[in-house]
Amino acid sequence: MKIKLIFCSIALLLVIQLNAQTHNVENFKARITIPLKHGSDHPGKRTDEAMNRWRSHGLGQFIHWGVYAIPGGEWNGKTYGGAAEWIQAWREFPKDEYDNLYKQFNPTDFDAGKWAKQAKEMGAGYVIFTTKHHDGFCMWPSKYSDYTIANTPYKKDIVKQVVDAYTAEGIDVHLYFSVMDWTQGGWFYKTPTDSKDKAKWEEFKRFTRNQLLELLDNYPNIKGLWFDGTWDDSWVNESEFAHDLEKELRAKSPGIIIGSRFRADESGNRQCDANGDLIGDYDQTWERDLPVSIEQLHGNDWDCCMTIPENGWGYAKKWTTYAKTPYELISMISECNSMGGNLVINFGPDGKGNIRPEETHIATEIGKWMAVNGDAVRGVEPAGNIRKQGWGYMTQKGNKLFIHVYNKPINNILRVEFGRKTYVPGGVFLLKDHRRLKVEDAGRNKKNNRLFNIYLPEGMEVVDPFVVEVELINNTGDKDAYQQAKV
Ligand code: FHN
């Protein structure tokens, strides 16, 4: 009896312990894990206000801007394919020439307010702005470096202008920061072994920490740090340093959002630790790529950062590859959001501070679509675990289901599979003009999921992808059930 009692108490303590760990976190499953000192800090999703806000954006803007915008992918008359922000790395001209470019950086056309307005009109909820790319040039007047905007003819703090203008438009600002730094001495690809190099590396780590704390001091309104250039062995081997630094950044800026690229665990696992748990607040692996199905995401938050040309982030005078159309990017917005991710579309302004006309056109077209259909993007969740249906994508917000139609059936009948048995469509409308549509019960499929036919208006003219809004009726009478409603 006594043994039984002890056993029960231990079991109870374990349950309490598990519950304590699950506080504020969804999707936590009890299991055996490898003890890690520098693994994930919170298996499962963060559900605090800041993260819920991030999740609700649906669409973001990325901006790659730095001195690489001056050559714009060309040097001495030669056009370099590939990412224009990497031109220095192709090493076809003396490094000094690139390193002196900042002396010409004078973006007199730069107007942060104009950029922010355009982003707002496009429907972006947040922006990620490059404070320092791999070339090490700082777009803010860092007191830890001379290679900064302060020493250009322009002089003024660009990061501040971006933070202030976007914040004033109600757009959250996340700052991109490359840990890898080709210019400031002390960066190594491999962990140095020689004592002189080791000292340089330690100095580089201090410098990195100082710059990050400086960014948080200078721009307290920012909502996140977006890291890059963290894949080399030297940094991967610094799990303890990077973990401590991450904790320091989080303590300094409560609620700050940091993705999975910043640090590795002690076994060198990046993005996910040795237990398969995501490191950081959201999965940053979906660069220029989208998951095929929601299962690939393992319940994690994620973003997809997408270029317009093939793999070009910084300004290139000539786009040498295929450039995506507004239609393709809009369909990615729907696709990402149907799987719970934010799509972040990259812009690369030129050396004078202008957003190129092709990008302005894209922003305008996306903005037109978002103005009509943004409700089906902002604040939505995936509509349960339904396989992709031929006409497009589904998102859901409470008792509203949004059907994003990219392929209008030629018979004008949208056959829609609903996963849950307890929900049926109430009112069905075209989101763009609230025209009511006829709906009929079409039975069940082999999986016992319900099917409904939605009749699109005869002769409906379709120029853009459109959204059908379905009000879901809960036929169980449970008034709270919409909270869990995943059709
Ligand atoms: O090398 C960079 C590239 O220039 C660009 O900044 C992208 C954005 O995610 N990140 C790197 C590669 O992952």
XYZ file of C-alpha atoms in Angstrom, residues 73-302:
230
model
C 25.245 43.036 -60.052
C 27.598 44.693 -62.562
C 31.290 45.493 -62.323
C 33.435 47.093 -65.041
C 30.758 46.417 -67.623
C 30.358 42.744 -66.740
C 27.027 41.443 -65.484
C 27.243 38.831 -62.762
C 24.393 36.369 -62.532
C 23.446 35.138 -59.094
C 22.652 37.144 -56.021
C 23.835 40.752 -56.475
C 24.490 41.138 -52.742
C 27.199 38.471 -53.101
C 29.159 40.293 -55.841
C 32.117 40.855 -53.525
C 32.391 37.124 -52.945
C 32.887 36.286 -56.639
C 36.346 37.842 -56.147
C 36.788 38.971 -59.716
C 37.957 42.445 -58.757
C 40.163 43.696 -55.913
C 38.434 43.488 -52.547
C 39.531 47.064 -51.829
C 37.374 48.365 -54.648
C 34.282 46.888 -53.053
C 35.348 47.954 -49.582
C 35.541 51.554 -50.738
C 32.102 51.616 -52.320
C 30.571 53.006 -49.142
C 32.352 56.295 -49.890
C 29.883 56.708 -52.761
C 26.784 55.565 -50.903
C 24.472 58.554 -51.000
C 20.866 57.438 -51.511
C 19.374 60.864 -51.952
C 16.057 59.464 -53.220
C 15.521 57.342 -50.102
C 12.208 58.088 -48.460
C 11.362 55.556 -45.762
C 7.832 56.940 -45.504
C 7.236 56.188 -49.199
C 8.485 52.607 -48.818
C 6.369 52.076 -45.709
C 3.266 53.428 -47.425
C 3.822 51.115 -50.360
C 4.284 48.146 -48.018
C 1.102 49.079 -46.171
C -0.826 49.291 -49.424
C 0.576 45.914 -50.428
C -0.909 44.466 -47.230
C 2.323 43.621 -45.401
C 2.013 43.235 -41.634
C 5.760 43.268 -41.049
C 9.051 44.103 -42.670
C 12.453 42.468 -42.300
C 15.226 44.959 -43.012
C 18.927 44.187 -43.551
C 20.937 46.057 -40.928
C 24.128 44.253 -41.968
C 24.532 41.676 -44.718
C 27.493 39.320 -45.176
C 29.687 42.175 -46.494
C 29.645 43.680 -42.994
C 28.438 47.156 -43.985
C 26.214 48.564 -41.235
C 23.139 50.552 -42.213
C 23.147 52.100 -38.752
C 25.913 54.200 -37.138
C 27.350 51.365 -35.049
C 29.853 52.574 -32.521
C 31.680 49.259 -32.844
C 32.677 49.700 -36.482
C 33.864 52.347 -38.924
C 32.288 50.537 -41.848
C 28.885 52.152 -41.380
C 26.414 54.572 -42.837
C 27.852 57.317 -40.604
C 30.989 57.364 -42.756
C 29.216 57.623 -46.090
C 28.313 60.914 -47.779
C 24.721 60.189 -46.735
C 25.588 59.945 -43.021
C 22.028 59.562 -41.678
C 20.881 56.461 -39.799
C 18.915 54.370 -42.295
C 17.755 51.727 -39.834
C 16.178 54.398 -37.656
C 14.296 55.880 -40.595
C 12.986 52.457 -41.585
C 11.976 51.563 -38.025
C 10.211 54.876 -37.474
C 8.415 55.028 -40.816
C 7.179 51.440 -40.810
C 6.177 51.582 -37.156
C 4.188 54.741 -37.891
C 2.300 52.821 -40.609
C 1.488 50.062 -38.093
C 3.937 47.646 -39.733
C 6.098 45.622 -37.333
C 9.840 45.782 -37.902
C 12.199 42.819 -37.673
C 15.899 43.388 -38.199
C 17.983 41.108 -40.389
C 21.536 40.576 -39.113
C 24.237 38.441 -40.692
C 26.561 36.926 -38.106
C 29.022 35.999 -40.849
C 30.881 39.204 -41.656
C 33.393 39.293 -44.529
C 34.878 42.655 -43.672
C 35.254 43.083 -39.949
C 38.369 41.183 -38.890
C 37.912 38.151 -36.731
C 35.349 36.174 -38.688
C 36.448 32.564 -39.328
C 34.674 29.811 -41.228
C 36.256 27.078 -39.089
C 36.862 27.319 -35.373
C 40.384 28.712 -35.078
C 43.031 26.608 -33.396
C 45.993 28.938 -33.448
C 46.154 31.148 -30.338
C 46.341 34.444 -32.262
C 43.303 33.521 -34.323
C 41.485 32.314 -31.239
C 41.941 35.742 -29.676
C 40.609 37.372 -32.859
C 37.618 35.052 -32.811
C 36.852 35.893 -29.183
C 37.008 39.554 -30.127
C 34.630 38.908 -33.034
C 32.150 37.228 -30.684
C 32.265 40.251 -28.357
C 31.780 42.521 -31.355
C 28.747 40.522 -32.523
C 27.207 40.641 -29.050
C 27.860 44.370 -28.781
C 26.258 45.080 -32.132
C 23.161 43.062 -31.324
C 22.689 44.711 -27.941
C 23.278 48.046 -29.630
C 20.487 47.350 -32.140
C 18.094 46.587 -29.293
C 19.181 49.730 -27.428
C 18.865 51.955 -30.477
C 15.578 50.572 -31.792
C 13.484 49.416 -28.835
C 10.317 49.257 -30.988
C 11.471 46.367 -33.120
C 9.621 43.088 -32.814
C 12.190 40.578 -33.976
C 15.705 39.716 -35.096
C 16.087 37.697 -38.293
C 19.446 35.952 -38.406
C 21.509 34.779 -41.325
C 25.090 33.709 -42.023
C 25.100 31.244 -39.122
C 25.848 28.034 -40.980
C 29.645 27.833 -40.730
C 31.379 25.526 -38.274
C 32.895 28.382 -36.291
C 29.449 29.656 -35.263
C 27.776 26.241 -35.100
C 30.392 25.226 -32.510
C 29.467 28.198 -30.331
C 26.233 26.737 -28.994
C 26.830 27.909 -25.435
C 27.870 31.430 -26.371
C 24.991 31.807 -28.836
C 22.454 30.354 -26.413
C 23.564 32.735 -23.646
C 23.428 35.610 -26.071
C 19.943 34.644 -27.209
C 18.805 34.605 -23.574
C 20.387 38.004 -23.059
C 18.607 39.430 -26.106
C 15.297 37.994 -24.939
C 15.780 39.395 -21.434
C 16.548 42.819 -22.855
C 13.610 42.821 -25.223
C 10.786 40.745 -23.751
C 8.581 39.174 -26.409
C 11.225 39.523 -29.126
C 10.852 37.002 -31.928
C 13.914 35.051 -33.048
C 13.789 32.338 -35.674
C 15.508 28.978 -35.920
C 18.675 30.132 -37.688
C 20.459 31.853 -34.845
C 22.141 29.019 -33.033
C 22.829 25.302 -33.033
C 22.589 22.833 -30.156
C 25.699 21.338 -28.561
C 25.795 18.513 -31.096
C 25.837 20.934 -34.013
C 22.195 20.450 -34.995
C 20.795 23.525 -36.650
C 17.142 24.656 -36.923
C 15.955 21.619 -34.920
C 17.845 20.174 -31.970
C 18.857 16.539 -31.467
C 15.335 15.794 -30.204
C 13.762 17.216 -33.336
C 12.433 20.262 -31.477
C 12.624 23.595 -33.223
C 15.313 25.949 -31.933
C 13.872 29.467 -31.710
C 10.361 30.700 -32.304
C 9.686 29.743 -35.893
C 11.131 27.601 -38.649
C 13.343 29.602 -41.014
C 14.264 26.784 -43.357
C 11.672 27.599 -46.016
C 13.779 29.983 -48.044
C 12.450 30.243 -51.630
C 10.604 27.016 -51.007
C 7.205 25.948 -49.748
C 6.248 22.763 -47.958
C 4.306 20.251 -50.017
C 2.016 19.468 -47.132
C 1.315 20.714 -43.651
C 2.738 17.496 -42.154
C 6.247 18.594 -43.168
C 5.960 21.478 -40.708
C 5.610 19.321 -37.582
C 3.273 21.837 -35.981
C 5.886 24.611 -35.988
C 5.426 28.225 -36.888
C 7.255 29.169 -40.089
